[in-house]
């Protein structure tokens, strides 16, 4: 099938490259000409496992092409909208999204199916559908709309695309549903993954999924405080509750809180929608505030540890991205922690396997006592303590001799704490 993707960021590029791999002819558009030029040469602007190879191979097989012109992208009659909708004062900013819809209306061919993947506030799809219906009656265009929210996780997005848990197709009419069923048929062969629903249900399913996942994290983080007070072990508690299939063992790891471009933004958007509908505050608002409490809780652990005179204290921070297997710094809890710590200690010695240090420096409000390293042990060498802020795999096995005598603040509960005991490492974790 001939498909266009508008917006070649995380969601758009992964979707485009994966649809091309499935044998479709895909054109990806982005308004950023430099990005498009680089993509034409196979250069992916961010790190996502397996994606660069997928892009290169599908350019070579001519299944994947790039453009910055709507008139090119709108030659195809199936268009996925994947533009970003960044947070602006608690609401998703729809500037790029609206301008994309206007351009499709201007250049699109009659009978084009427009599929929204961008996460947009509740009610937006229904509004666009009403707008299309007016536009169609005046222009004989027969534009159609469907919502197909994405559930890709950064760091495993390609794998998630090819092995989805579910594929949500939100439409209010059959022909659009059939087109999307055909596109996704190769991913739904062994087991039916497709769930069809209305436009508005699809929109809310996406928000509800992210809010529920974030709630699991805030819940276990809250329990971790009780675990500390009662001298219990949050690892054992996690295993104990996770073995009940009604609870499930995934996504209940206590840590320094959730970050990234999705959870914080989507929760704020839901909070905002609730306000709009005059609904009382509840779990969603609490999930947001618990996440802020969690960062502060961990920060206080470090500050109150009374290790040595704070003004002389040197801390290594390992892990700067919002989670492992990505170079994404958006809403990184590690960076928020660094901003809190910078003025309290002598110096911060930073290491991350993938982050762009220039971008990190930009996020750090010009703190002067920050030094970057290309090796974690070098970063830790002169330091009194090490903060583990992201659970990159390379932090899982540590050379005990190189961290000897240093206190570890384990914000991600990476280790089974038997390891620390064995090597007599002084560790301050979460929920322990
Ligand atoms: C999230 C959802 O998991 C995806 O399903 C969704 O498609 C995506 O948002 C989106 O809306 O586009 P992502 O932001 O890539 O994906 O990251 P997650 O893997 O969900 O992690 C989010 C945060 O939660 C990270 O900071 C992570 O460290 C934290 N986390 C995760 C925990 O603190 N504990 C856990 O047990 C799991």
Short mmCIF file of C-alpha atoms and ligand atoms in Angstrom, two decimals:
data_model
loop_
_atom_site.label_atom_id
_atom_site.label_comp_id
_atom_site.label_asym_id
_atom_site.label_seq_id
_atom_site.Cartn_x
_atom_site.Cartn_y
_atom_site.Cartn_z
CA UNK A 1 0.00 0.00 0.00
CA UNK A 2 1.12 3.59 -0.54
CA UNK A 3 1.31 5.42 2.76
CA UNK A 4 2.59 8.81 3.94
CA UNK A 5 3.75 9.74 7.39
CA UNK A 6 3.69 13.37 8.51
CA UNK A 7 6.27 14.08 11.21
CA UNK A 8 9.49 12.06 11.20
CA UNK A 9 10.24 12.03 14.94
CA UNK A 10 10.24 8.96 17.19
CA UNK A 11 6.72 7.83 16.40
CA UNK A 12 6.65 8.82 12.73
CA UNK A 13 10.03 7.45 11.77
CA UNK A 14 9.56 4.14 13.60
CA UNK A 15 6.06 3.75 12.12
CA UNK A 16 7.25 4.69 8.61
CA UNK A 17 10.32 2.44 8.61
CA UNK A 18 8.37 -0.51 10.05
CA UNK A 19 5.48 -0.12 7.58
CA UNK A 20 8.08 0.00 4.78
CA UNK A 21 9.64 -3.20 6.14
CA UNK A 22 6.20 -4.83 5.87
CA UNK A 23 6.30 -4.14 2.12
CA UNK A 24 4.41 -0.84 1.89
CA UNK A 25 5.72 2.12 -0.10
CA UNK A 26 6.14 4.80 2.50
CA UNK A 27 6.89 8.52 2.17
CA UNK A 28 7.92 10.28 5.38
CA UNK A 29 7.58 14.04 5.62
CA UNK A 30 9.14 16.46 8.04
CA UNK A 31 9.16 20.25 7.89
CA UNK A 32 12.79 20.24 9.04
CA UNK A 33 14.71 20.14 5.73
CA UNK A 34 18.04 19.32 7.35
CA UNK A 35 16.53 16.31 9.07
CA UNK A 36 15.03 15.14 5.77
CA UNK A 37 18.35 15.58 3.96
CA UNK A 38 20.12 13.51 6.62
CA UNK A 39 17.39 10.85 6.57
CA UNK A 40 17.71 10.56 2.78
CA UNK A 41 21.31 9.59 3.48
CA UNK A 42 20.23 7.06 6.08
CA UNK A 43 21.16 9.20 9.12
CA UNK A 44 18.67 8.77 11.96
CA UNK A 45 18.61 11.87 14.22
CA UNK A 46 18.19 9.95 17.50
CA UNK A 47 19.19 6.63 18.99
CA UNK A 48 16.64 3.85 18.81
CA UNK A 49 17.82 0.22 18.65
CA UNK A 50 17.43 -1.43 15.19
CA UNK A 51 15.97 1.70 13.60
CA UNK A 52 19.03 2.91 11.64
CA UNK A 53 19.37 -0.45 9.84
CA UNK A 54 15.68 -0.57 9.09
CA UNK A 55 15.83 2.94 7.57
CA UNK A 56 18.94 2.17 5.47
CA UNK A 57 17.60 -1.16 4.18
CA UNK A 58 14.24 0.28 3.20
CA UNK A 59 15.78 3.28 1.46
CA UNK A 60 17.88 0.78 -0.52
CA UNK A 61 14.82 -1.33 -1.41
CA UNK A 62 13.00 1.90 -2.39
CA UNK A 63 10.18 1.21 0.03
CA UNK A 64 11.07 4.28 2.10
CA UNK A 65 11.53 7.83 0.87
CA UNK A 66 11.59 11.28 2.46
CA UNK A 67 10.27 14.70 1.56
CA UNK A 68 9.64 18.11 3.10
CA UNK A 69 6.85 18.91 0.62
CA UNK A 70 3.17 18.30 1.43
CA UNK A 71 2.34 18.08 -2.26
CA UNK A 72 4.59 14.97 -2.48
CA UNK A 73 3.32 13.35 0.71
CA UNK A 74 -0.31 14.03 -0.18
CA UNK A 75 -0.08 11.97 -3.39
CA UNK A 76 -0.75 8.95 -1.17
CA UNK A 77 -4.29 8.39 0.01
CA UNK A 78 -3.39 7.03 3.43
CA UNK A 79 -1.71 9.59 5.68
CA UNK A 80 -0.59 8.99 9.27
CA UNK A 81 -0.24 12.15 11.35
CA UNK A 82 2.66 11.71 13.78
CA UNK A 83 3.67 15.31 14.54
CA UNK A 84 4.70 16.24 18.07
CA UNK A 85 2.22 17.80 20.49
CA UNK A 86 4.59 19.08 23.23
CA UNK A 87 3.35 20.25 26.59
CA UNK A 88 2.49 23.93 26.85
CA UNK A 89 1.34 25.05 30.31
CA UNK A 90 -0.28 21.69 31.07
CA UNK A 91 -1.92 21.27 27.67
CA UNK A 92 -0.62 19.64 24.48
CA UNK A 93 0.41 22.34 22.02
CA UNK A 94 -1.56 21.69 18.82
CA UNK A 95 0.20 24.27 16.65
CA UNK A 96 2.08 21.69 14.54
CA UNK A 97 -0.86 19.31 14.52
CA UNK A 98 -3.35 21.92 13.27
CA UNK A 99 -0.98 23.20 10.65
CA UNK A 100 -0.46 19.62 9.42
CA UNK A 101 -4.24 19.06 9.11
CA UNK A 102 -4.59 22.37 7.20
CA UNK A 103 -1.83 21.31 4.78
CA UNK A 104 -3.45 17.92 4.19
CA UNK A 105 -6.77 19.61 3.46
CA UNK A 106 -5.01 21.86 0.98
CA UNK A 107 -2.98 19.19 -0.86
CA UNK A 108 -4.84 15.93 -0.15
CA UNK A 109 -6.57 13.93 -2.89
CA UNK A 110 -10.26 13.04 -2.62
CA UNK A 111 -10.96 9.90 -0.54
CA UNK A 112 -7.79 10.28 1.55
CA UNK A 113 -7.82 8.53 4.92
CA UNK A 114 -6.11 10.61 7.62
CA UNK A 115 -4.98 8.57 10.61
CA UNK A 116 -4.02 10.40 13.81
CA UNK A 117 -1.22 8.83 15.82
CA UNK A 118 -0.18 12.00 17.63
CA UNK A 119 -1.53 12.09 21.19
CA UNK A 120 -4.10 14.88 21.13
CA UNK A 121 -6.48 16.14 23.84
CA UNK A 122 -9.78 14.35 24.40
CA UNK A 123 -12.39 15.48 21.92
CA UNK A 124 -9.93 16.65 19.23
CA UNK A 125 -10.55 13.77 16.79
CA UNK A 126 -14.30 14.23 16.98
CA UNK A 127 -13.86 17.96 16.29
CA UNK A 128 -11.68 17.24 13.26
CA UNK A 129 -14.19 14.71 11.96
CA UNK A 130 -16.97 17.30 12.17
CA UNK A 131 -14.70 19.79 10.39
CA UNK A 132 -13.96 17.22 7.63
CA UNK A 133 -17.64 16.55 7.17
CA UNK A 134 -18.35 20.27 6.58
CA UNK A 135 -15.30 20.56 4.31
CA UNK A 136 -16.31 17.44 2.32
CA UNK A 137 -19.81 18.71 1.67
CA UNK A 138 -18.41 21.96 0.25
CA UNK A 139 -15.49 20.48 -1.71
CA UNK A 140 -16.51 16.95 -2.63
CA UNK A 141 -13.28 15.62 -1.09
CA UNK A 142 -14.57 12.73 1.05
CA UNK A 143 -11.69 12.95 3.55
CA UNK A 144 -11.97 10.35 6.29
CA UNK A 145 -10.52 10.18 9.75
CA UNK A 146 -9.31 7.39 12.02
CA UNK A 147 -7.41 7.35 15.30
CA UNK A 148 -4.66 4.76 15.70
CA UNK A 149 -2.82 5.57 18.93
CA UNK A 150 0.72 4.26 19.35
CA UNK A 151 1.95 2.21 22.27
CA UNK A 152 5.64 2.13 21.38
CA UNK A 153 8.20 2.39 24.14
CA UNK A 154 11.39 4.29 23.43
CA UNK A 155 14.31 1.88 23.46
CA UNK A 156 12.22 -1.03 22.16
CA UNK A 157 9.99 0.78 19.68
CA UNK A 158 10.85 -1.35 16.63
CA UNK A 159 10.28 -4.55 18.54
CA UNK A 160 7.02 -3.14 19.96
CA UNK A 161 5.82 -2.26 16.46
CA UNK A 162 6.34 -5.77 15.10
CA UNK A 163 5.02 -7.51 18.21
CA UNK A 164 2.17 -5.29 19.40
CA UNK A 165 0.04 -6.23 22.41
CA UNK A 166 -2.91 -4.61 20.66
CA UNK A 167 -3.68 -2.42 17.65
CA UNK A 168 -6.38 0.12 18.34
CA UNK A 169 -8.40 1.30 15.36
CA UNK A 170 -10.70 4.16 16.23
CA UNK A 171 -13.18 4.95 13.48
CA UNK A 172 -16.82 5.78 13.16
CA UNK A 173 -17.15 4.09 9.76
CA UNK A 174 -16.34 0.77 8.11
CA UNK A 175 -14.22 1.63 5.04
CA UNK A 176 -11.47 3.31 7.13
CA UNK A 177 -11.50 0.38 9.54
CA UNK A 178 -11.02 -2.02 6.62
CA UNK A 179 -8.04 -0.08 5.24
CA UNK A 180 -6.32 -0.09 8.64
CA UNK A 181 -7.13 -3.78 9.16
CA UNK A 182 -5.40 -4.50 5.84
CA UNK A 183 -2.32 -2.47 6.78
CA UNK A 184 -1.97 -4.21 10.15
CA UNK A 185 -2.98 -7.72 8.99
CA UNK A 186 0.67 -8.98 8.94
CA UNK A 187 0.99 -8.12 12.66
CA UNK A 188 -2.25 -9.76 13.61
CA UNK A 189 -1.94 -13.17 11.96
CA UNK A 190 -1.20 -15.53 14.85
CA UNK A 191 -3.59 -13.87 17.22
CA UNK A 192 -6.09 -11.13 16.53
CA UNK A 193 -4.52 -7.98 17.94
CA UNK A 194 -6.97 -5.52 16.42
CA UNK A 195 -9.53 -3.81 18.61
CA UNK A 196 -11.97 -1.56 16.80
CA UNK A 197 -13.72 1.25 18.65
CA UNK A 198 -15.03 4.79 18.20
CA UNK A 199 -12.71 7.74 17.57
CA UNK A 200 -13.22 9.13 21.06
CA UNK A 201 -12.71 5.74 22.77
CA UNK A 202 -9.40 5.27 20.92
CA UNK A 203 -8.24 8.71 22.05
CA UNK A 204 -9.09 7.99 25.68
CA UNK A 205 -7.63 4.45 25.56
CA UNK A 206 -4.21 5.91 24.84
CA UNK A 207 -4.38 8.38 27.74
CA UNK A 208 -5.83 5.79 30.10
CA UNK A 209 -3.05 3.30 29.28
CA UNK A 210 -0.28 5.80 30.05
CA UNK A 211 -2.06 7.08 33.16
CA UNK A 212 -2.50 3.55 34.48
CA UNK A 213 1.15 2.67 33.90
CA UNK A 214 2.28 5.88 35.62
CA UNK A 215 -0.09 5.11 38.49
CA UNK A 216 1.56 1.73 38.99
CA UNK A 217 4.91 3.49 39.37
CA UNK A 218 3.61 6.15 41.77
CA UNK A 219 1.88 3.41 43.77
CA UNK A 220 5.00 1.29 44.23
CA UNK A 221 7.02 4.43 45.02
CA UNK A 222 4.52 5.26 47.78
CA UNK A 223 4.80 1.72 49.17
CA UNK A 224 8.61 2.09 49.08
CA UNK A 225 8.35 4.83 51.73
CA UNK A 226 6.46 2.48 54.02
CA UNK A 227 9.00 -0.21 53.22
CA UNK A 228 11.80 2.08 54.43
CA UNK A 229 9.95 2.99 57.64
CA UNK A 230 9.30 -0.67 58.50
CA UNK A 231 12.78 -1.91 57.58
CA UNK A 232 11.33 -4.04 54.79
CA UNK A 233 12.70 -4.75 51.31
CA UNK A 234 10.83 -3.32 48.29
CA UNK A 235 12.34 -5.99 46.00
CA UNK A 236 10.71 -8.74 48.00
CA UNK A 237 7.44 -6.79 48.16
CA UNK A 238 7.51 -6.25 44.39
CA UNK A 239 8.01 -9.96 43.78
CA UNK A 240 5.37 -10.78 46.38
CA UNK A 241 2.65 -8.65 44.82
CA UNK A 242 3.75 -9.14 41.19
CA UNK A 243 3.25 -12.89 41.35
CA UNK A 244 -0.51 -12.26 41.51
CA UNK A 245 -1.53 -12.17 37.81
CA UNK A 246 -4.19 -9.58 38.61
CA UNK A 247 -1.36 -7.22 39.60
CA UNK A 248 1.42 -8.41 37.25
CA UNK A 249 5.17 -8.20 37.76
CA UNK A 250 5.91 -5.55 35.11
CA UNK A 251 6.15 -1.83 35.74
CA UNK A 252 6.23 -2.00 39.52
CA UNK A 253 9.87 -1.09 40.05
CA UNK A 254 10.31 1.63 42.64
CA UNK A 255 12.79 4.32 41.63
CA UNK A 256 13.29 8.06 41.40
CA UNK A 257 10.06 8.49 39.47
CA UNK A 258 8.92 8.47 35.87
CA UNK A 259 10.07 10.85 33.14
CA UNK A 260 10.13 10.99 29.35
CA UNK A 261 8.14 12.79 26.72
CA UNK A 262 4.90 10.88 27.36
CA UNK A 263 3.85 10.15 30.94
CA UNK A 264 4.35 13.65 32.42
CA UNK A 265 2.73 15.34 29.41
CA UNK A 266 -0.18 12.91 29.07
CA UNK A 267 -1.01 13.01 32.77
CA UNK A 268 -1.08 16.80 32.73
CA UNK A 269 -3.34 16.70 29.68
CA UNK A 270 -5.73 14.29 31.41
CA UNK A 271 -5.75 16.47 34.53
CA UNK A 272 -6.61 19.38 32.32
CA UNK A 273 -9.42 17.49 30.57
CA UNK A 274 -10.88 16.53 33.96
CA UNK A 275 -10.87 20.19 34.99
CA UNK A 276 -12.62 21.09 31.76
CA UNK A 277 -15.37 18.58 32.54
CA UNK A 278 -15.56 19.73 36.19
CA UNK A 279 -14.53 16.33 37.50
CA UNK A 280 -13.09 16.18 41.04
CA UNK A 281 -9.38 15.50 41.66
CA UNK A 282 -8.42 11.85 42.16
CA UNK A 283 -5.80 9.25 41.28
CA UNK A 284 -4.42 11.06 38.24
CA UNK A 285 -3.60 14.24 40.15
CA UNK A 286 -2.10 12.16 42.97
CA UNK A 287 0.04 10.19 40.53
CA UNK A 288 1.52 13.47 39.30
CA UNK A 289 2.20 14.86 42.78
CA UNK A 290 3.62 11.54 44.05
CA UNK A 291 6.14 11.63 41.22
CA UNK A 292 7.37 15.04 42.37
CA UNK A 293 7.53 13.80 45.97
CA UNK A 294 9.62 10.83 44.85
CA UNK A 295 12.36 12.97 43.32
CA UNK A 296 12.48 15.14 46.42
CA UNK A 297 12.59 12.07 48.65
CA UNK A 298 15.66 10.75 46.85
CA UNK A 299 17.31 14.17 46.77
CA UNK A 300 16.90 14.45 50.56
CA UNK A 301 18.43 11.01 51.02
CA UNK A 302 21.58 12.28 49.32
CA UNK A 303 21.66 15.65 51.06
CA UNK A 304 20.91 14.21 54.51
CA UNK A 305 23.37 11.36 54.27
CA UNK A 306 25.98 13.49 56.14
CA UNK A 307 28.78 11.76 54.33
CA UNK A 308 31.31 14.54 54.52
CA UNK A 309 31.09 18.30 54.44
CA UNK A 310 28.72 18.98 51.55
CA UNK A 311 30.88 21.79 50.21
CA UNK A 312 33.70 19.29 49.65
CA UNK A 313 31.49 16.50 48.44
CA UNK A 314 32.01 15.21 44.91
CA UNK A 315 29.27 13.10 43.40
CA UNK A 316 29.33 10.99 40.26
CA UNK A 317 26.00 10.71 38.47
CA UNK A 318 25.67 7.68 36.24
CA UNK A 319 22.80 7.83 33.77
CA UNK A 320 21.37 11.07 32.39
CA UNK A 321 18.69 10.01 29.90
CA UNK A 322 15.12 9.48 31.11
CA UNK A 323 15.60 5.71 30.87
CA UNK A 324 18.08 3.25 29.34
CA UNK A 325 18.40 2.43 25.61
CA UNK A 326 17.57 5.95 24.51
CA UNK A 327 19.39 9.25 24.15
CA UNK A 328 16.21 11.14 25.04
CA UNK A 329 16.64 13.70 27.83
CA UNK A 330 13.06 14.98 27.88
CA UNK A 331 11.70 15.18 31.44
CA UNK A 332 14.71 13.20 32.64
CA UNK A 333 14.48 12.79 36.42
CA UNK A 334 18.26 12.48 36.52
CA UNK A 335 18.67 16.00 35.07
CA UNK A 336 16.12 17.37 37.55
CA UNK A 337 18.13 15.82 40.36
CA UNK A 338 21.36 17.32 39.03
CA UNK A 339 19.73 20.76 38.95
CA UNK A 340 18.76 20.33 42.62
CA UNK A 341 22.16 19.03 43.70
CA UNK A 342 24.47 21.36 41.77
CA UNK A 343 24.45 24.25 44.24
CA UNK A 344 24.70 21.97 47.30
CA UNK A 345 27.92 20.06 46.62
CA UNK A 346 31.48 20.70 45.46
CA UNK A 347 31.08 19.12 42.02
CA UNK A 348 29.06 16.70 39.93
CA UNK A 349 30.86 14.24 37.65
CA UNK A 350 28.52 13.05 34.93
CA UNK A 351 28.51 9.96 32.77
CA UNK A 352 25.99 8.49 30.34
CA UNK A 353 26.59 5.89 27.61
CA UNK A 354 24.41 7.62 25.02
CA UNK A 355 23.40 11.18 25.97
CA UNK A 356 24.63 14.13 23.93
CA UNK A 357 26.63 16.11 26.51
CA UNK A 358 26.05 19.41 24.68
CA UNK A 359 22.30 18.89 25.05
CA UNK A 360 22.77 17.93 28.70
CA UNK A 361 24.79 21.11 29.37
CA UNK A 362 21.97 23.18 27.82
CA UNK A 363 19.48 21.61 30.23
CA UNK A 364 21.60 22.30 33.30
CA UNK A 365 20.99 26.01 33.77
CA UNK A 366 24.67 26.89 33.41
CA UNK A 367 25.95 25.19 36.59
CA UNK A 368 29.73 25.66 36.70
CA UNK A 369 30.66 22.67 38.87
CA UNK A 370 29.75 19.98 36.35
CA UNK A 371 32.27 17.79 34.57
CA UNK A 372 31.49 15.26 31.82
CA UNK A 373 33.27 11.93 31.36
CA UNK A 374 33.39 9.26 28.69
CA UNK A 375 33.99 6.50 31.23
CA UNK A 376 31.96 5.76 34.34
CA UNK A 377 34.91 4.76 36.52
CA UNK A 378 36.85 7.87 35.53
CA UNK A 379 33.79 9.92 36.49
CA UNK A 380 33.67 8.20 39.87
CA UNK A 381 37.40 8.19 40.60
CA UNK A 382 37.66 11.45 42.57
CA UNK A 383 34.13 11.18 43.97
CA UNK A 384 32.89 10.29 47.43
CA UNK A 385 29.64 8.84 46.18
CA UNK A 386 27.90 7.58 43.05
CA UNK A 387 24.27 8.16 42.13
CA UNK A 388 22.73 5.54 39.84
CA UNK A 389 20.00 7.46 38.06
CA UNK A 390 19.26 5.28 35.00
CA UNK A 391 19.46 1.51 34.83
CA UNK A 392 21.71 1.16 31.77
CA UNK A 393 22.84 -2.47 31.45
CA UNK A 394 26.49 -1.48 31.79
CA UNK A 395 25.78 -0.45 35.40
CA UNK A 396 24.47 -3.87 36.28
CA UNK A 397 27.87 -5.42 36.84
CA UNK A 398 30.33 -3.24 38.70
CA UNK A 399 34.02 -3.69 39.37
CA UNK A 400 33.92 -3.71 43.16
CA UNK A 401 37.55 -2.55 43.42
CA UNK A 402 36.81 0.62 41.45
CA UNK A 403 33.90 1.72 43.64
CA UNK A 404 35.48 0.73 46.94
CA UNK A 405 34.89 3.17 49.79
CA UNK A 406 32.24 5.13 47.89
CA UNK A 407 28.62 5.36 48.91
CA UNK A 408 26.15 4.30 46.23
CA UNK A 409 22.80 6.07 46.02
CA UNK A 410 20.83 3.60 43.96
CA UNK A 411 17.90 5.52 42.47
CA UNK A 412 16.91 2.70 40.16
CA UNK A 413 17.25 -0.26 42.51
CA UNK A 414 19.39 -1.98 39.91
CA UNK A 415 20.98 -4.48 42.23
CA UNK A 416 19.93 -7.31 44.22
CA UNK A 417 21.37 -5.86 47.39
CA UNK A 418 23.07 -9.17 48.18
CA UNK A 419 25.68 -7.97 45.67
CA UNK A 420 26.41 -4.88 47.71
CA UNK A 421 26.57 -6.88 50.91
CA UNK A 422 29.02 -9.33 49.38
CA UNK A 423 31.33 -6.52 48.30
CA UNK A 424 30.74 -4.49 51.48
CA UNK A 425 29.50 -1.49 49.51
CA UNK A 426 27.69 1.18 51.48
CA UNK A 427 24.42 1.58 49.60
CA UNK A 428 21.43 3.82 50.08
CA UNK A 429 18.58 2.62 47.89
CA UNK A 430 14.85 3.19 47.63
CA UNK A 431 12.44 1.16 49.73
CA UNK A 432 15.23 -0.62 51.62
C1 LIG B 1 5.50 5.16 27.47
C2 LIG B 1 4.57 3.93 27.46
O1 LIG B 1 5.19 2.86 28.18
C3 LIG B 1 4.31 3.48 26.01
O2 LIG B 1 3.41 2.38 26.01
C4 LIG B 1 3.71 4.65 25.22
O3 LIG B 1 3.49 4.32 23.87
C5 LIG B 1 4.66 5.85 25.29
O4 LIG B 1 4.88 6.20 26.68
C6 LIG B 1 4.01 6.98 24.55
O5 LIG B 1 2.99 7.49 25.01
O6 LIG B 1 4.46 7.29 23.43
P1 LIG B 1 8.14 5.59 27.24
O7 LIG B 1 7.84 7.03 27.53
O8 LIG B 1 9.05 5.24 26.10
O9 LIG B 1 6.76 4.79 26.93
O10 LIG B 1 8.80 5.00 28.56
P2 LIG B 1 8.47 3.85 29.64
O11 LIG B 1 9.28 2.66 29.36
O12 LIG B 1 7.03 3.66 29.79
O13 LIG B 1 9.07 4.53 30.96
C7 LIG B 1 8.54 5.75 31.47
C8 LIG B 1 9.22 6.11 32.78
O14 LIG B 1 8.78 5.23 33.82
C9 LIG B 1 10.72 6.05 32.77
O15 LIG B 1 11.22 7.18 33.42
C10 LIG B 1 11.03 4.77 33.55
O16 LIG B 1 12.28 4.80 34.17
C11 LIG B 1 9.90 4.79 34.58
N1 LIG B 1 9.59 3.46 35.15
C12 LIG B 1 9.15 2.45 34.36
C13 LIG B 1 9.70 3.23 36.53
O17 LIG B 1 10.09 4.12 37.31
N2 LIG B 1 9.38 2.00 37.06
C14 LIG B 1 8.94 0.99 36.26
O18 LIG B 1 8.65 -0.11 36.81
C15 LIG B 1 8.82 1.22 34.89
#
